[in-house]
mmCIF file of C-alpha atoms in Angstrom:
data_model
loop_
_atom_site.group_PDB
_atom_site.id
_atom_site.type_symbol
_atom_site.label_atom_id
_atom_site.label_comp_id
_atom_site.label_asym_id
_atom_site.label_seq_id
_atom_site.Cartn_x
_atom_site.Cartn_y
_atom_site.Cartn_z
ATOM 1 C CA MET A 1 5.350 -53.015 1.300
ATOM 2 C CA LYS A 2 4.817 -56.358 0.492
ATOM 3 C CA ILE A 3 3.166 -56.563 -2.996
ATOM 4 C CA ALA A 4 2.134 -59.639 -4.942
ATOM 5 C CA ILE A 5 1.966 -59.652 -8.692
ATOM 6 C CA VAL A 6 -0.224 -62.215 -10.285
ATOM 7 C CA CYS A 7 -0.302 -63.217 -14.007
ATOM 8 C CA GLY A 8 -0.892 -66.168 -15.687
ATOM 9 C CA HIS A 9 2.521 -66.463 -17.387
ATOM 10 C CA PHE A 10 5.897 -64.420 -16.507
ATOM 11 C CA ILE A 11 8.766 -65.010 -18.577
ATOM 12 C CA SER A 12 11.482 -63.111 -17.149
ATOM 13 C CA ASN A 13 13.598 -62.551 -19.950
ATOM 14 C CA MET A 14 10.828 -61.324 -22.154
ATOM 15 C CA GLY A 15 9.839 -57.565 -22.078
ATOM 16 C CA TYR A 16 6.289 -57.782 -21.140
ATOM 17 C CA ILE A 17 4.766 -55.467 -18.563
ATOM 18 C CA GLU A 18 4.572 -57.915 -15.725
ATOM 19 C CA VAL A 19 8.263 -58.200 -15.557
ATOM 20 C CA HIS A 20 9.152 -54.646 -16.110
ATOM 21 C CA LEU A 21 6.651 -53.800 -13.190
ATOM 22 C CA ALA A 22 8.002 -56.549 -10.737
ATOM 23 C CA ASN A 23 11.388 -55.232 -11.470
ATOM 24 C CA ALA A 24 10.719 -51.371 -11.108
ATOM 25 C CA LEU A 25 8.679 -51.987 -7.664
ATOM 26 C CA HIS A 26 11.805 -54.167 -6.568
ATOM 27 C CA GLN A 27 13.926 -51.271 -7.334
ATOM 28 C CA LEU A 28 11.450 -49.000 -5.454
ATOM 29 C CA ASN A 29 12.568 -51.373 -2.507
ATOM 30 C CA HIS A 30 9.098 -53.181 -1.929
ATOM 31 C CA ASN A 31 8.824 -56.919 -1.083
ATOM 32 C CA ILE A 32 7.689 -58.303 -4.292
ATOM 33 C CA ALA A 33 6.604 -62.172 -5.299
ATOM 34 C CA VAL A 34 5.264 -63.044 -8.444
ATOM 35 C CA PHE A 35 2.574 -65.616 -8.602
ATOM 36 C CA THR A 36 2.481 -67.155 -11.990
ATOM 37 C CA THR A 37 2.505 -71.037 -13.700
ATOM 38 C CA SER A 38 5.263 -72.695 -15.235
ATOM 39 C CA THR A 39 3.903 -72.851 -18.668
ATOM 40 C CA ILE A 40 5.234 -71.074 -21.644
ATOM 41 C CA PRO A 41 2.306 -68.961 -23.660
ATOM 42 C CA ALA A 42 2.122 -70.091 -27.498
ATOM 43 C CA TYR A 43 2.821 -66.604 -28.650
ATOM 44 C CA VAL A 44 6.647 -66.642 -27.714
ATOM 45 C CA GLY A 45 6.640 -69.901 -29.113
ATOM 46 C CA SER A 46 10.226 -71.167 -29.322
ATOM 47 C CA LEU A 47 11.706 -67.978 -28.740
ATOM 48 C CA THR A 48 12.509 -68.593 -24.918
ATOM 49 C CA THR A 49 12.923 -70.828 -21.949
ATOM 50 C CA ILE A 50 11.854 -70.429 -18.417
ATOM 51 C CA ASN A 51 14.862 -69.245 -16.526
ATOM 52 C CA ASP A 52 14.616 -67.483 -12.901
ATOM 53 C CA LYS A 53 18.255 -67.127 -12.402
ATOM 54 C CA ASN A 54 19.147 -63.995 -10.744
ATOM 55 C CA ILE A 55 15.748 -62.675 -10.214
ATOM 56 C CA PRO A 56 15.984 -60.334 -7.427
ATOM 57 C CA PHE A 57 12.359 -61.284 -6.070
ATOM 58 C CA LYS A 58 10.436 -64.311 -5.229
ATOM 59 C CA ILE A 59 8.440 -66.372 -7.898
ATOM 60 C CA GLU A 60 6.264 -68.994 -7.013
ATOM 61 C CA ARG A 61 5.199 -70.994 -10.178
ATOM 62 C CA PHE A 62 2.488 -73.792 -10.462
ATOM 63 C CA GLN A 63 1.550 -76.273 -12.827
ATOM 64 C CA ALA A 64 -1.475 -75.177 -14.634
ATOM 65 C CA ASP A 65 -4.482 -77.424 -13.812
ATOM 66 C CA PHE A 66 -6.520 -76.048 -16.674
ATOM 67 C CA MET A 67 -5.026 -75.246 -19.876
ATOM 68 C CA LEU A 68 -6.855 -73.678 -23.169
ATOM 69 C CA GLY A 69 -5.033 -71.454 -25.636
ATOM 70 C CA GLN A 70 -3.597 -68.800 -23.315
ATOM 71 C CA MET A 71 -5.889 -69.572 -20.501
ATOM 72 C CA VAL A 72 -4.479 -71.317 -17.361
ATOM 73 C CA LYS A 73 -5.826 -71.964 -13.875
ATOM 74 C CA SER A 74 -4.238 -73.622 -10.812
ATOM 75 C CA LYS A 75 -5.790 -74.447 -7.503
ATOM 76 C CA LYS A 76 -2.478 -73.661 -5.649
ATOM 77 C CA LEU A 77 -2.855 -69.873 -6.442
ATOM 78 C CA LEU A 78 -4.995 -68.756 -3.795
ATOM 79 C CA PRO A 79 -3.228 -71.097 -0.577
ATOM 80 C CA LYS A 80 0.126 -69.602 -1.494
ATOM 81 C CA LEU A 81 -0.939 -66.045 -2.179
ATOM 82 C CA ASN A 82 -2.665 -66.046 1.292
ATOM 83 C CA GLU A 83 0.441 -67.623 2.892
ATOM 84 C CA PHE A 84 2.347 -64.683 1.616
ATOM 85 C CA ASN A 85 -0.037 -62.457 3.319
ATOM 86 C CA PRO A 86 0.626 -59.085 0.741
ATOM 87 C CA GLU A 87 -0.711 -55.725 1.405
ATOM 88 C CA LEU A 88 -1.584 -55.291 -2.333
ATOM 89 C CA VAL A 89 -2.335 -57.826 -5.089
ATOM 90 C CA ILE A 90 -1.780 -56.481 -8.786
ATOM 91 C CA CYS A 91 -3.439 -58.766 -11.154
ATOM 92 C CA ILE A 92 -2.406 -58.820 -14.642
ATOM 93 C CA GLY A 93 -3.818 -60.707 -17.600
ATOM 94 C CA VAL A 94 -7.592 -60.969 -16.615
ATOM 95 C CA GLY A 95 -8.396 -62.825 -20.094
ATOM 96 C CA LYS A 96 -5.967 -65.526 -19.120
ATOM 97 C CA LEU A 97 -8.387 -66.623 -16.047
ATOM 98 C CA PHE A 98 -5.665 -67.181 -13.937
ATOM 99 C CA PRO A 99 -6.447 -64.425 -11.208
ATOM 100 C CA GLN A 100 -9.909 -65.699 -11.078
ATOM 101 C CA PRO A 101 -9.964 -67.184 -7.444
ATOM 102 C CA ILE A 102 -8.690 -63.804 -5.991
ATOM 103 C CA TYR A 103 -11.709 -61.903 -7.206
ATOM 104 C CA GLU A 104 -13.907 -64.912 -5.974
ATOM 105 C CA GLN A 105 -13.056 -64.400 -2.206
ATOM 106 C CA LYS A 106 -15.302 -62.590 0.220
ATOM 107 C CA ASN A 107 -13.670 -59.863 2.171
ATOM 108 C CA PRO A 108 -9.875 -60.344 1.293
ATOM 109 C CA ALA A 109 -7.103 -59.105 3.646
ATOM 110 C CA TYR A 110 -5.434 -57.080 1.118
ATOM 111 C CA LYS A 111 -6.348 -54.487 -1.567
ATOM 112 C CA ILE A 112 -6.756 -55.786 -5.551
ATOM 113 C CA VAL A 113 -6.151 -53.749 -8.425
ATOM 114 C CA THR A 114 -6.081 -54.907 -11.749
ATOM 115 C CA LEU A 115 -4.055 -54.115 -15.080
ATOM 116 C CA LEU A 116 -5.907 -54.217 -18.306
ATOM 117 C CA GLY A 117 -4.778 -54.461 -21.521
ATOM 118 C CA ASP A 118 -7.286 -55.397 -24.258
ATOM 119 C CA ASN A 119 -7.276 -53.279 -27.345
ATOM 120 C CA GLU A 120 -8.370 -53.162 -30.851
ATOM 121 C CA GLU A 121 -6.034 -56.050 -31.847
ATOM 122 C CA THR A 122 -6.606 -58.447 -29.141
ATOM 123 C CA TYR A 123 -9.488 -60.394 -30.494
ATOM 124 C CA ALA A 124 -8.399 -59.223 -34.367
ATOM 125 C CA LYS A 125 -6.162 -62.314 -35.329
ATOM 126 C CA THR A 126 -8.718 -64.768 -36.607
ATOM 127 C CA TYR A 127 -11.523 -64.843 -39.070
ATOM 128 C CA GLY A 128 -14.565 -66.772 -39.992
ATOM 129 C CA PHE A 129 -15.230 -70.087 -37.597
ATOM 130 C CA LYS A 130 -12.185 -69.564 -35.536
ATOM 131 C CA LYS A 131 -13.149 -65.784 -34.627
ATOM 132 C CA LEU A 132 -16.940 -66.978 -33.768
ATOM 133 C CA LYS A 133 -15.216 -69.805 -31.574
ATOM 134 C CA ASN A 134 -13.080 -67.387 -29.933
ATOM 135 C CA LYS A 135 -15.861 -64.978 -29.279
ATOM 136 C CA LEU A 136 -18.131 -68.005 -27.751
ATOM 137 C CA ILE A 137 -15.041 -68.795 -25.547
ATOM 138 C CA GLN A 138 -14.567 -65.020 -24.498
ATOM 139 C CA ILE A 139 -18.527 -64.653 -23.452
ATOM 140 C CA ILE A 140 -18.465 -68.082 -21.646
ATOM 141 C CA LEU A 141 -15.353 -68.115 -19.959
ATOM 142 C CA LYS A 142 -13.955 -64.804 -19.894
ATOM 143 C CA LYS A 143 -17.114 -62.502 -19.440
ATOM 144 C CA LYS A 144 -17.467 -63.343 -15.819
ATOM 145 C CA VAL A 145 -13.667 -62.989 -14.704
ATOM 146 C CA TYR A 146 -13.615 -59.503 -16.213
ATOM 147 C CA GLU A 147 -17.046 -58.708 -14.396
ATOM 148 C CA LEU A 148 -15.547 -59.922 -11.171
ATOM 149 C CA ALA A 149 -12.276 -57.968 -11.920
ATOM 150 C CA ILE A 150 -14.345 -54.659 -12.432
ATOM 151 C CA GLU A 151 -16.300 -55.531 -8.978
ATOM 152 C CA LYS A 152 -13.704 -56.447 -6.562
ATOM 153 C CA SER A 153 -10.589 -54.288 -7.846
ATOM 154 C CA THR A 154 -10.221 -50.920 -5.774
ATOM 155 C CA VAL A 155 -8.573 -49.529 -8.919
ATOM 156 C CA LEU A 156 -8.175 -50.535 -12.605
ATOM 157 C CA PHE A 157 -5.394 -49.641 -14.731
ATOM 158 C CA PRO A 158 -6.033 -49.708 -18.728
ATOM 159 C CA TYR A 159 -2.916 -49.123 -20.484
ATOM 160 C CA THR A 160 -4.220 -48.645 -23.952
ATOM 161 C CA PRO A 161 -6.767 -45.787 -24.811
ATOM 162 C CA SER A 162 -8.601 -48.373 -26.398
ATOM 163 C CA THR A 163 -9.062 -50.648 -23.571
ATOM 164 C CA ASN A 164 -11.898 -49.849 -21.978
ATOM 165 C CA ASP A 165 -13.901 -49.451 -25.156
ATOM 166 C CA ILE A 166 -13.092 -52.900 -26.055
ATOM 167 C CA ILE A 167 -14.056 -54.409 -22.679
ATOM 168 C CA THR A 168 -17.421 -52.628 -22.784
ATOM 169 C CA GLN A 169 -18.465 -54.592 -25.918
ATOM 170 C CA PHE A 170 -18.601 -57.808 -23.780
ATOM 171 C CA ILE A 171 -19.185 -57.075 -19.945
ATOM 172 C CA ASN A 172 -22.820 -56.731 -18.436
ATOM 173 C CA PRO A 173 -23.864 -53.027 -19.270
ATOM 174 C CA ARG A 174 -24.604 -52.306 -15.627
ATOM 175 C CA LEU A 175 -21.250 -52.386 -14.772
ATOM 176 C CA ILE A 176 -19.825 -49.856 -17.846
ATOM 177 C CA ASN A 177 -20.064 -47.047 -15.284
ATOM 178 C CA GLN A 178 -18.065 -48.723 -12.634
ATOM 179 C CA LEU A 179 -15.386 -49.557 -15.395
ATOM 180 C CA HIS A 180 -14.973 -46.057 -16.011
ATOM 181 C CA GLN A 181 -15.416 -44.516 -12.671
ATOM 182 C CA LYS A 182 -12.503 -47.062 -11.498
ATOM 183 C CA SER A 183 -10.139 -46.726 -14.304
ATOM 184 C CA VAL A 184 -6.699 -44.681 -14.336
ATOM 185 C CA GLU A 185 -5.204 -44.862 -17.700
ATOM 186 C CA ILE A 186 -1.492 -45.862 -17.478
ATOM 187 C CA SER A 187 0.747 -47.292 -20.305
ATOM 188 C CA LEU A 188 3.414 -49.554 -21.260
ATOM 189 C CA GLY A 189 6.779 -48.681 -20.912
ATOM 190 C CA PHE A 190 10.424 -49.054 -20.684
ATOM 191 C CA ASP A 191 13.267 -50.166 -18.193
ATOM 192 C CA GLU A 192 15.588 -46.918 -17.770
ATOM 193 C CA TYR A 193 18.550 -49.181 -16.745
ATOM 194 C CA MET A 194 18.367 -51.319 -20.067
ATOM 195 C CA PHE A 195 17.310 -48.663 -22.622
ATOM 196 C CA PHE A 196 19.144 -45.300 -23.097
ATOM 197 C CA PHE A 197 21.236 -43.826 -25.662
ATOM 198 C CA ASN A 198 24.813 -44.256 -25.658
ATOM 199 C CA GLU A 199 27.277 -42.565 -28.115
ATOM 200 C CA GLU A 200 30.002 -45.017 -28.079
ATOM 201 C CA GLU A 201 27.451 -47.855 -28.918
ATOM 202 C CA ARG A 202 26.082 -45.837 -31.957
ATOM 203 C CA ILE A 203 29.781 -45.606 -33.214
ATOM 204 C CA SER A 204 30.731 -49.346 -32.725
ATOM 205 C CA LYS A 205 27.544 -50.546 -34.031
ATOM 206 C CA ARG A 206 27.420 -48.451 -36.965
ATOM 207 C CA LYS A 207 30.906 -49.144 -37.804
ATOM 208 C CA GLU A 208 29.946 -53.279 -37.365
ATOM 209 C CA LEU A 209 27.397 -52.622 -39.957
ATOM 210 C CA SER A 210 29.563 -50.663 -42.342
ATOM 211 C CA LEU A 211 27.266 -47.796 -42.396
ATOM 212 C CA PRO A 212 28.653 -44.180 -43.604
ATOM 213 C CA ASP A 213 27.850 -41.512 -41.190
ATOM 214 C CA ASP A 214 25.256 -39.974 -43.333
ATOM 215 C CA GLU A 215 23.573 -42.990 -43.935
ATOM 216 C CA LEU A 216 20.042 -43.369 -42.531
ATOM 217 C CA LEU A 217 19.297 -46.595 -40.309
ATOM 218 C CA ILE A 218 15.703 -47.557 -40.088
ATOM 219 C CA ILE A 219 15.222 -50.336 -37.389
ATOM 220 C CA THR A 220 12.321 -52.469 -36.716
ATOM 221 C CA ALA A 221 12.509 -54.804 -33.620
ATOM 222 C CA THR A 222 9.683 -56.951 -33.306
ATOM 223 C CA ARG A 223 8.343 -60.793 -33.240
ATOM 224 C CA VAL A 224 8.670 -61.110 -37.147
ATOM 225 C CA VAL A 225 5.008 -62.904 -37.623
ATOM 226 C CA PRO A 226 2.423 -62.479 -40.435
ATOM 227 C CA GLU A 227 0.303 -59.767 -38.624
ATOM 228 C CA LYS A 228 3.169 -57.411 -38.495
ATOM 229 C CA ASN A 229 2.953 -56.944 -42.457
ATOM 230 C CA LEU A 230 6.655 -56.030 -42.685
ATOM 231 C CA GLU A 231 6.482 -56.705 -46.517
ATOM 232 C CA LYS A 232 4.851 -53.024 -46.728
ATOM 233 C CA ILE A 233 7.699 -51.397 -45.183
ATOM 234 C CA ILE A 234 10.238 -53.619 -47.231
ATOM 235 C CA ASP A 235 8.417 -52.201 -50.317
ATOM 236 C CA ILE A 236 9.001 -48.756 -49.050
ATOM 237 C CA ILE A 237 12.974 -49.028 -48.134
ATOM 238 C CA ASP A 238 13.279 -50.779 -51.577
ATOM 239 C CA GLU A 239 11.299 -47.969 -53.273
ATOM 240 C CA CYS A 240 13.283 -45.082 -51.422
ATOM 241 C CA ASN A 241 16.506 -46.716 -52.573
ATOM 242 C CA GLN A 242 15.396 -46.794 -56.284
ATOM 243 C CA ASN A 243 14.659 -42.895 -56.006
ATOM 244 C CA ASN A 244 18.162 -42.085 -54.873
ATOM 245 C CA ILE A 245 17.162 -41.886 -51.134
ATOM 246 C CA SER A 246 19.824 -44.301 -49.348
ATOM 247 C CA VAL A 247 18.201 -46.298 -46.687
ATOM 248 C CA THR A 248 19.459 -49.194 -45.059
ATOM 249 C CA TYR A 249 16.702 -50.983 -43.064
ATOM 250 C CA LEU A 250 17.045 -53.645 -39.986
ATOM 251 C CA ILE A 251 14.728 -56.054 -38.939
ATOM 252 C CA ILE A 252 15.402 -57.777 -35.649
ATOM 253 C CA GLY A 253 13.293 -60.618 -34.493
ATOM 254 C CA PHE A 254 13.419 -63.626 -36.827
ATOM 255 C CA HIS A 255 12.945 -67.068 -35.530
ATOM 256 C CA ASP A 256 13.221 -70.482 -37.210
ATOM 257 C CA ASP A 257 9.930 -70.950 -38.811
ATOM 258 C CA ASN A 258 8.296 -71.014 -42.289
ATOM 259 C CA HIS A 259 7.139 -67.171 -42.105
ATOM 260 C CA GLY A 260 10.871 -65.816 -41.533
ATOM 261 C CA GLU A 261 12.164 -67.806 -44.287
ATOM 262 C CA ASN A 262 9.237 -66.541 -46.396
ATOM 263 C CA LEU A 263 10.188 -62.843 -45.586
ATOM 264 C CA LYS A 264 13.879 -63.627 -46.391
ATOM 265 C CA ASN A 265 13.008 -64.646 -49.619
ATOM 266 C CA TYR A 266 10.741 -61.998 -50.312
ATOM 267 C CA ILE A 267 13.859 -59.493 -49.583
ATOM 268 C CA GLN A 268 15.993 -61.271 -51.670
ATOM 269 C CA GLN A 269 13.783 -60.405 -54.452
ATOM 270 C CA LYS A 270 14.107 -56.778 -54.072
ATOM 271 C CA ALA A 271 16.388 -54.787 -56.238
ATOM 272 C CA PHE A 272 18.212 -53.325 -53.251
ATOM 273 C CA SER A 273 18.042 -56.327 -50.939
ATOM 274 C CA THR A 274 21.559 -55.815 -49.734
ATOM 275 C CA LYS A 275 19.962 -52.729 -47.979
ATOM 276 C CA ILE A 276 17.821 -54.549 -46.091
ATOM 277 C CA LYS A 277 19.421 -56.932 -42.920
ATOM 278 C CA THR A 278 17.881 -59.351 -40.764
ATOM 279 C CA LEU A 279 18.882 -60.909 -37.316
ATOM 280 C CA PRO A 280 17.097 -63.131 -35.078
ATOM 281 C CA PHE A 281 15.358 -62.399 -31.811
ATOM 282 C CA MET A 282 18.011 -61.342 -29.438
ATOM 283 C CA LYS A 283 18.676 -60.066 -25.797
ATOM 284 C CA ALA A 284 17.396 -56.557 -24.771
ATOM 285 C CA LYS A 285 20.996 -55.540 -24.265
ATOM 286 C CA GLU A 286 21.975 -56.157 -27.912
ATOM 287 C CA VAL A 287 18.573 -54.753 -29.115
ATOM 288 C CA ARG A 288 19.551 -51.379 -27.707
ATOM 289 C CA LYS A 289 23.229 -51.099 -29.300
ATOM 290 C CA TYR A 290 21.174 -51.373 -32.737
ATOM 291 C CA TYR A 291 18.509 -48.658 -31.328
ATOM 292 C CA ASN A 292 21.480 -46.534 -30.608
ATOM 293 C CA ALA A 293 22.923 -46.877 -34.353
ATOM 294 C CA ALA A 294 19.661 -46.194 -35.776
ATOM 295 C CA ASP A 295 17.968 -42.993 -36.724
ATOM 296 C CA ILE A 296 14.426 -44.111 -36.974
ATOM 297 C CA SER A 297 12.036 -46.924 -35.860
ATOM 298 C CA ILE A 298 9.054 -48.204 -37.562
ATOM 299 C CA PHE A 299 6.133 -50.373 -36.216
ATOM 300 C CA THR A 300 2.987 -51.758 -38.115
ATOM 301 C CA ARG A 301 1.374 -52.718 -34.756
ATOM 302 C CA ALA A 302 1.310 -51.893 -31.177
ATOM 303 C CA ALA A 303 4.457 -53.443 -29.426
ATOM 304 C CA ILE A 304 6.265 -53.248 -25.983
ATOM 305 C CA SER A 305 9.484 -52.437 -28.167
ATOM 306 C CA ILE A 306 7.893 -48.984 -29.293
ATOM 307 C CA PHE A 307 8.789 -47.843 -25.752
ATOM 308 C CA GLU A 308 12.231 -49.034 -25.683
ATOM 309 C CA ALA A 309 12.948 -47.444 -28.989
ATOM 310 C CA LEU A 310 11.616 -44.043 -27.770
ATOM 311 C CA ALA A 311 13.983 -44.523 -24.684
ATOM 312 C CA THR A 312 16.930 -44.619 -27.306
ATOM 313 C CA GLY A 313 15.956 -41.273 -28.804
ATOM 314 C CA LEU A 314 14.711 -42.743 -32.000
ATOM 315 C CA TYR A 315 12.268 -40.941 -34.267
ATOM 316 C CA LEU A 316 9.149 -43.262 -34.636
ATOM 317 C CA PHE A 317 6.582 -43.851 -37.242
ATOM 318 C CA LEU A 318 3.398 -45.438 -35.807
ATOM 319 C CA PRO A 319 0.111 -46.833 -37.332
ATOM 320 C CA GLN A 320 -2.641 -44.616 -36.931
ATOM 321 C CA GLN A 321 -4.416 -46.793 -34.195
ATOM 322 C CA ASN A 322 -6.151 -46.170 -30.813
ATOM 323 C CA ASN A 323 -4.093 -48.498 -28.956
ATOM 324 C CA VAL A 324 -0.799 -46.083 -29.518
ATOM 325 C CA LYS A 325 -2.636 -42.632 -29.850
ATOM 326 C CA HIS A 326 -1.301 -41.574 -26.533
ATOM 327 C CA ILE A 327 2.564 -42.232 -27.481
ATOM 328 C CA LEU A 328 3.654 -39.664 -30.422
ATOM 329 C CA ASN A 329 3.732 -35.929 -30.632
ATOM 330 C CA GLU A 330 5.212 -33.921 -33.338
ATOM 331 C CA LYS A 331 8.826 -33.825 -31.724
ATOM 332 C CA ASN A 332 9.266 -37.410 -31.444
ATOM 333 C CA GLY A 333 7.343 -39.175 -34.399
ATOM 334 C CA SER A 334 4.380 -39.361 -36.562
ATOM 335 C CA TYR A 335 1.515 -41.544 -37.123
ATOM 336 C CA PHE A 336 0.738 -42.983 -40.764
ATOM 337 C CA ASN A 337 -2.098 -44.882 -42.468
ATOM 338 C CA GLU A 338 0.134 -45.609 -45.355
ATOM 339 C CA LEU A 339 3.954 -45.070 -44.902
ATOM 340 C CA THR A 340 5.267 -43.601 -48.006
ATOM 341 C CA THR A 341 8.735 -42.761 -49.616
ATOM 342 C CA GLU A 342 7.922 -39.188 -49.418
ATOM 343 C CA ASP A 343 7.562 -39.568 -45.416
ATOM 344 C CA ILE A 344 11.033 -40.943 -45.117
ATOM 345 C CA HIS A 345 12.227 -37.999 -47.355
ATOM 346 C CA LYS A 346 10.610 -35.300 -45.360
ATOM 347 C CA ILE A 347 12.203 -36.685 -42.148
ATOM 348 C CA LYS A 348 15.356 -37.777 -43.311
ATOM 349 C CA THR A 349 17.530 -34.740 -42.719
ATOM 350 C CA SER A 350 16.272 -33.746 -39.449
ATOM 351 C CA VAL A 351 15.925 -37.164 -37.453
ATOM 352 C CA THR A 352 19.495 -37.025 -35.791
ATOM 353 C CA LYS A 353 18.728 -33.903 -34.307
ATOM 354 C CA ASN A 354 16.664 -33.415 -31.028
ATOM 355 C CA ARG A 355 17.600 -36.996 -29.780
ATOM 356 C CA GLU A 356 18.121 -35.902 -26.345
ATOM 357 C CA GLU A 357 14.652 -33.869 -26.497
ATOM 358 C CA ARG A 358 13.009 -37.237 -27.616
ATOM 359 C CA ILE A 359 14.493 -39.063 -24.876
ATOM 360 C CA THR A 360 13.229 -36.493 -22.132
ATOM 361 C CA LEU A 361 9.720 -36.543 -23.595
ATOM 362 C CA ALA A 362 9.971 -40.497 -23.140
ATOM 363 C CA LYS A 363 10.786 -40.449 -19.493
ATOM 364 C CA LYS A 364 7.070 -40.381 -18.355
ATOM 365 C CA PHE A 365 7.342 -44.234 -19.672
ATOM 366 C CA ASN A 366 9.737 -44.978 -17.367
ATOM 367 C CA TYR A 367 8.492 -48.368 -15.549
ATOM 368 C CA GLN A 368 9.477 -46.716 -12.209
ATOM 369 C CA ASN A 369 7.436 -43.587 -12.985
ATOM 370 C CA LEU A 370 4.581 -45.815 -13.859
ATOM 371 C CA ALA A 371 4.886 -48.154 -10.736
ATOM 372 C CA LYS A 372 4.793 -44.820 -8.754
ATOM 373 C CA LYS A 373 1.569 -44.082 -10.409
ATOM 374 C CA ILE A 374 -0.103 -47.536 -9.720
ATOM 375 C CA LEU A 375 0.822 -47.218 -6.150
ATOM 376 C CA LEU A 376 -0.515 -43.385 -5.402
ATOM 377 C CA HIS A 377 -3.903 -44.383 -7.346
ATOM 378 C CA SER A 378 -4.023 -47.711 -5.036
ATOM 379 C CA GLU A 379 -3.719 -45.536 -2.018
ATOM 380 C CA VAL A 380 -1.080 -47.430 -0.427
#
């Protein structure tokens, strides 16, 4: 089947949903073409560059004719898309405005479906005047595109449990029923060929880290930015060690900026600073090795890396938030409002057990399974 994926940004070496979905559909033997821009979004900053080498499917990149924050538009999108003549178009990132021309067509020759990822964190990064300004931009520019997406899409695929509640706050009330009727909830996920458990990697990496067999290793792999509030986790790790609960904590995702340096300085002030290790942003293959070495993973906010950690069988601590409430049960992790040393102490003796069971539970988040679900509900 000829399938087009349309998204404002596509960074092939980053683990975002559009990249994994394109790969999964290609692995399922579909003819995939990605239509996107040649810009790098500000939220990945200097972490990466565009590199489309060794990509096994077609990528059409255009210069953006309009850019404002994450919003991008290109006049070349529609002619190039129609030239490809797809049977199915999957639009991702409605708020970036990029798919707007697709929705504005009259009687397109293909089915259109849309993935929606808005959640309670999407519009929670700014305050005061900036928050008001962003809200106005959202109403003026984004509202129309979301409403078009709801009306013109055959199916809508929200990928967090809080997505539709957020969208209903700014669309025309007459479209709320249609939003819910067309929605089939999916999720973010992981690439099973990249994230899996490997005992040899565990032994090798723990030896490299000079970790005794009985030492608990906790990991957080994420972009190290202020919103993640990693200081709170650092405080807990230090407190654990002060209370004779021996724990090593590894943070992966630093890049060369002021916040990263400030966080490293914060760590150095701790009594057990040597038990907290920091590493830069790195490729997925290397992150997996550290996941395999670890026993627990902690996240303070929703992140794609949550699913990658699950795939290696880690026990997870996640925040008590609607956008991640579909991920865990009592067998593969716990939710927290305020994580404590007691939480770490309680789970320490059992986390190395049932790893295979946790991996089995995570399989529903495999991107190939998610891709199949999208195709099934798209009726193609």
